Structures are given as C-alpha cells and as structure tokens.
Short mmCIF file of C-alpha atoms in Angstrom, two decimals:
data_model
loop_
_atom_site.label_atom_id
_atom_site.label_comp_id
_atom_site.label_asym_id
_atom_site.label_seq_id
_atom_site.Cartn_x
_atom_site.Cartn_y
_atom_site.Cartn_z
CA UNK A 1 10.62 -10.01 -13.14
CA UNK A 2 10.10 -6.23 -12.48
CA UNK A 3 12.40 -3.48 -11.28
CA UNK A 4 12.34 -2.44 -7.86
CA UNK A 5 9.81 0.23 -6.98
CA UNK A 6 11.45 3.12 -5.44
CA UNK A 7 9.50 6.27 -4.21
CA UNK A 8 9.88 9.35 -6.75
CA UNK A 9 10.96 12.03 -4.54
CA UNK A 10 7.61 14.07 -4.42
CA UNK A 11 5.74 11.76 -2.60
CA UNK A 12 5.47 11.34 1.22
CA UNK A 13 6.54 7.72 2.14
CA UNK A 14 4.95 6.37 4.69
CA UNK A 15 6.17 2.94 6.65
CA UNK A 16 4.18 0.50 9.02
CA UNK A 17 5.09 -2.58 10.51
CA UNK A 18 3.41 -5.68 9.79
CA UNK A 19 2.90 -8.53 12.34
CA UNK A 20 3.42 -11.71 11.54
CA UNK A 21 1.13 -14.27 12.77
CA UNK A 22 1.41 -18.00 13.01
CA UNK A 23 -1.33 -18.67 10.30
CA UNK A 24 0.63 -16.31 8.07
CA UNK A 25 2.82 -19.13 7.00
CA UNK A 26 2.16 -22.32 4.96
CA UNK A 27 2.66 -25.43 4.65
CA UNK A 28 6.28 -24.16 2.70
CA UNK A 29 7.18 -22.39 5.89
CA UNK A 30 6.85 -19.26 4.40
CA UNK A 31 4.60 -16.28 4.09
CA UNK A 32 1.42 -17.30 2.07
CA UNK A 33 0.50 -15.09 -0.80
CA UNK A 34 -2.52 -14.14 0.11
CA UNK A 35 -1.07 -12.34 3.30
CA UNK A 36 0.83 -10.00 0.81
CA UNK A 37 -2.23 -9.15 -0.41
CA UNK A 38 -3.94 -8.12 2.79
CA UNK A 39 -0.45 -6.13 3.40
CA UNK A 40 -0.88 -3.98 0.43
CA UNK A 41 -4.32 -3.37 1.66
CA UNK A 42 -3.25 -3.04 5.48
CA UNK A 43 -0.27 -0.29 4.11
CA UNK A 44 -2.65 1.56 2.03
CA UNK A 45 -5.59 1.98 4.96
CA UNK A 46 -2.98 3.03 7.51
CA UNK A 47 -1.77 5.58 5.44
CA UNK A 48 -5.54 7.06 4.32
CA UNK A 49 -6.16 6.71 7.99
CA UNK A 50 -2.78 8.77 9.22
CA UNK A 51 -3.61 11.54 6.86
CA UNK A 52 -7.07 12.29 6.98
CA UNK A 53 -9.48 13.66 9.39
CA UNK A 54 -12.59 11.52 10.73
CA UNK A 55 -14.91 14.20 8.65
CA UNK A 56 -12.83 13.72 5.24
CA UNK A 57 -12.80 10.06 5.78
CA UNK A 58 -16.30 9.79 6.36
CA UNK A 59 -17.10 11.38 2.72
CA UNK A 60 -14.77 9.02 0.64
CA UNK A 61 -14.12 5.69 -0.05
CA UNK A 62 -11.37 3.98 -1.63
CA UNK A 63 -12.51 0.84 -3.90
CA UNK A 64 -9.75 -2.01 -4.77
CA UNK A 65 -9.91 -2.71 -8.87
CA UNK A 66 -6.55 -4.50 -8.80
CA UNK A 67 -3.39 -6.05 -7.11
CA UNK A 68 -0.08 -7.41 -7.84
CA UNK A 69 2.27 -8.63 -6.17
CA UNK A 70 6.30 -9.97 -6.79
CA UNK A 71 8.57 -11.70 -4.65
CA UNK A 72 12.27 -11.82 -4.15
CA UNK A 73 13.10 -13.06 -1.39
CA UNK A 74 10.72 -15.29 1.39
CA UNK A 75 9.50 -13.79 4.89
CA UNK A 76 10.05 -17.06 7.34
CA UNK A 77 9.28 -17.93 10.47
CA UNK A 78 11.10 -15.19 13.24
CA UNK A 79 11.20 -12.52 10.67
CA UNK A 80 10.16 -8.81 10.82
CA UNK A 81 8.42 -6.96 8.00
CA UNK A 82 7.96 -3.90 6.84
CA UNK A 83 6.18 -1.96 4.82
CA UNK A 84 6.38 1.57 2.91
CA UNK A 85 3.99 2.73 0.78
CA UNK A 86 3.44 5.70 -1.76
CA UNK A 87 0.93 6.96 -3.99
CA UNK A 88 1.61 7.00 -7.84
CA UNK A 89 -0.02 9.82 -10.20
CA UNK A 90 -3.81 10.32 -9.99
CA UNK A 91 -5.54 9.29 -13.09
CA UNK A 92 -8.98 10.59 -12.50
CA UNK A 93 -10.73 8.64 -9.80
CA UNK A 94 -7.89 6.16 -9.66
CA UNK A 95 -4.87 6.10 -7.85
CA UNK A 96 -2.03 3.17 -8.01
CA UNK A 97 -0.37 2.67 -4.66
CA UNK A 98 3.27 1.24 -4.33
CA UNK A 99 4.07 -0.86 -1.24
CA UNK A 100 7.70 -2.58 -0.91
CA UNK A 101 7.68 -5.56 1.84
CA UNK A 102 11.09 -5.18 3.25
CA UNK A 103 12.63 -7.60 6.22
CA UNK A 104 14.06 -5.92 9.35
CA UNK A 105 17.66 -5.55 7.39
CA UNK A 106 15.74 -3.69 4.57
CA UNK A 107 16.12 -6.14 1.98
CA UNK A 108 12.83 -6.54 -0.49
CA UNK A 109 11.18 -9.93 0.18
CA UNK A 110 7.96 -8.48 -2.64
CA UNK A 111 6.35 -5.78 -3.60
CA UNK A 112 2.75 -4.70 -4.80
CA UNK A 113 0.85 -2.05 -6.99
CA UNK A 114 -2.73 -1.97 -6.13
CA UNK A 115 -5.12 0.40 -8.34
CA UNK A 116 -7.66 1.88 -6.17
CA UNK A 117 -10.44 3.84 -7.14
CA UNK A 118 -12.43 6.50 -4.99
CA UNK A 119 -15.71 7.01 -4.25
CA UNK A 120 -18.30 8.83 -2.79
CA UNK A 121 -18.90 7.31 0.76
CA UNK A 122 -23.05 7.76 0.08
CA UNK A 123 -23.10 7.04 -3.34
CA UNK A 124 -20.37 4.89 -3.85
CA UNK A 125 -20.06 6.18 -7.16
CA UNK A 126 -16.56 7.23 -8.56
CA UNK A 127 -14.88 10.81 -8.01
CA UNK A 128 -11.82 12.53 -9.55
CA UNK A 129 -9.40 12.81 -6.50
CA UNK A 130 -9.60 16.45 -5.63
CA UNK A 131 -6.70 18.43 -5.58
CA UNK A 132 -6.28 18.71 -2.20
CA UNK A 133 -6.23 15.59 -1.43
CA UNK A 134 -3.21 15.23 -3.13
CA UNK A 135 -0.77 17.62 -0.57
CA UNK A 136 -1.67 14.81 2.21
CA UNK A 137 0.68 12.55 0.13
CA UNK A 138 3.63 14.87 -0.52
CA UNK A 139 6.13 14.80 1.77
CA UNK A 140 6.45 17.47 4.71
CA UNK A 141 9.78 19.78 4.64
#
C-alpha cells in the first residue's frame, strides 16, 4: 500500500466537492472504481478551469497518459466526498497531479496520481509547461 499523499507546502491546494450519484455505487454498495477515476479527472479540470483565463485555456490542452488510484476506506451510500488536488513538479510537458478523496470527516477513502501531459490546443502536439504557468499553482499569501 502507499503512503498518504500530502501537499508539499509550495503548492496551492485546491478542494471541490464531488456529488455522488445513485449509479456511482455497485452492486457492493460502494463507490465503483471507475468513478474514482472520473474524480481525479473532474479535480484536475476544475482546478485548470479556476485558474486560467478563457484565452489561456483556449491555447492548451492537457492529455491523460496515466492514472492510479488506492483505497482505504469505502465511500457508501449517504456519504459526502471530497476532493483536493495539487500539482507535483513539471517534468517537461508532463505534470503528475495528486488528488486525495476524503469523506465529510476528512478521513482518506483513496487517492490518485494522474500524469498529464500538455499540448498545444491546434496542434495537439506536446509543450514544456511554461514558466508561468506554474505561479497559477502556488499558493496565494
């Protein structure tokens, strides 16, 4: 099993709540896997969206390579989730992205890195992040 993922302290965290829907659950009574996935995405494309202008967002793209996902502890029906989400160290066109799925008494039910990679919105070809891209996900004094 992994180690929690905490935020380092020079990145912004940024939080969103997640509905829960009846088809979210299956036949286990508990959140299906494949919801967690669509979470990390849903954390990640709030945040992009929260931070960037409709001109900067129309220039880039951000391109899923991977996701991963553990669980601790099981979302069930009547629950409220949580998510907060962070940006990890740019590695050339890539960034990983932490999310931690936390219940409404901030416990960690699971928790994702996704690798994204970004692109250029007409070319959808690859691009080092640029640099100033990067003070949208520090955090604000």
């Amino acid at each position: 099993m992994r180690r929690e993922l905490q935020p380092p302290g020079d990145r912004e965290v940024f939080q969103l709540d997640l509905p829960l829907f009846e088809a979210d659950f299956d036949e286990n009574g508990h959140v299906n896997n494949v919801v967690y996935v669509r979470w990390l995405q849903d954390a990640g494309t709030a945040h992009w969206l929260a931070r960037f202008d409709e001109a900067t967002r129309a220039n880039w793209s951000w391109v899923a390579l991977r996701h991963e996902v553990d669980y601790f502890r099981p979302l069930l029906p009547g629950a409220r989730a949580r998510a907060r989400t962070w940006v990890g160290t740019p590695q050339g066109p890539r960034f990983d992205r932490m999310v931690r799925i936390e219940d409404d008494q901030g416990r960690l039910c699971a928790q994702g890195v996704s690798t994204w990679c970004l692109v250029d919105a007409a070319s959808m070809r690859p691009h080092r992040i640029p640099a100033e891209m990067l003070t949208a996900f520090q955090p604000t004094q």
